Amino acid sequence: MEFRTYQQDFEELKVSKETFDNVISYIYDKSPEEMFAIAKTIKSGANVLPVVKRAFERVLAMRQAERKEVFNFYYGN
């Protein structure tokens, strides 16, 4: 897991702060089951937009305690 600042994320992705915030918000509201499905999709190598992947990782960092099972699956712990 690489550490990047929030600002580095949206600058590297070449999206506006508002766009990045909207994607984060959308993912943040997902249930544990929905987040697990997103984690499986990303890990399977499916074609996922980089902004979605990065936002998903941000949300996992924010909600690690609440989504521990998803976090452990995604990061292989």
Coordinates of C-alpha atoms in Angstrom, one line a residue:
M1 CA 0.0 0.0 0.0
E2 CA 1.6 3.2 -1.2
F3 CA 0.9 6.4 0.7
R4 CA -0.2 9.4 -1.3
T5 CA -1.8 12.6 -0.1
Y6 CA -5.4 13.3 -1.1
Q7 CA -4.2 16.2 -3.3
Q8 CA -1.6 14.0 -5.0
D9 CA -4.4 11.5 -5.9
F10 CA -6.6 13.9 -7.8
E11 CA -3.7 15.7 -9.4
E12 CA -2.1 12.4 -10.6
L13 CA -5.5 11.2 -11.9
K14 CA -6.0 14.5 -13.7
V15 CA -9.5 14.9 -12.3
S16 CA -11.0 17.8 -10.4
K17 CA -11.2 17.7 -6.6
E18 CA -15.0 17.8 -7.0
T19 CA -15.0 14.7 -9.3
F20 CA -12.7 12.8 -6.9
D21 CA -14.9 13.8 -3.9
N22 CA -18.0 12.6 -5.8
V23 CA -16.5 9.2 -6.5
I24 CA -15.3 8.9 -2.9
S25 CA -18.8 9.8 -1.6
Y26 CA -20.4 7.3 -3.9
I27 CA -18.2 4.4 -2.7
Y28 CA -18.2 5.5 0.9
D29 CA -22.0 4.9 1.1
K30 CA -21.7 1.3 -0.2
S31 CA -22.5 -1.6 2.1
P32 CA -19.8 -4.1 3.1
E33 CA -21.1 -6.5 0.5
E34 CA -21.0 -4.0 -2.2
M35 CA -17.5 -2.9 -1.2
F36 CA -16.4 -6.5 -1.2
A37 CA -17.7 -6.9 -4.8
I38 CA -15.7 -3.8 -5.8
A39 CA -12.6 -5.2 -4.1
K40 CA -13.0 -8.6 -6.0
T41 CA -13.5 -6.7 -9.3
I42 CA -10.4 -4.7 -8.9
K43 CA -8.3 -7.6 -7.7
S44 CA -9.5 -9.8 -10.6
G45 CA -7.8 -7.3 -13.0
A46 CA -11.0 -6.0 -14.5
N47 CA -10.8 -2.8 -16.4
V48 CA -11.7 -0.3 -13.6
L49 CA -11.2 3.4 -14.0
P50 CA -8.1 4.6 -12.1
V51 CA -10.2 7.2 -10.3
V52 CA -12.5 4.5 -9.0
K53 CA -9.6 2.3 -7.8
R54 CA -7.9 5.2 -6.1
A55 CA -11.2 6.4 -4.5
F56 CA -11.9 2.9 -3.3
E57 CA -8.5 2.7 -1.7
R58 CA -9.2 6.1 0.0
V59 CA -12.5 4.8 1.4
L60 CA -10.9 1.6 2.6
A61 CA -8.3 3.7 4.5
M62 CA -11.1 5.8 6.0
R63 CA -13.3 2.9 6.9
Q64 CA -10.7 0.3 7.7
A65 CA -12.2 -0.5 11.1
E66 CA -15.7 -0.9 9.8
R67 CA -14.7 -2.7 6.6
K68 CA -11.9 -4.8 8.1
E69 CA -12.8 -8.0 6.1
V70 CA -12.8 -6.0 2.8
F71 CA -9.6 -4.3 3.8
N72 CA -7.9 -7.6 4.6
F73 CA -9.1 -9.2 1.4
Y74 CA -8.0 -6.3 -0.8
Y75 CA -4.6 -5.9 0.7
G76 CA -4.1 -9.6 1.3
N77 CA -3.7 -9.5 5.1

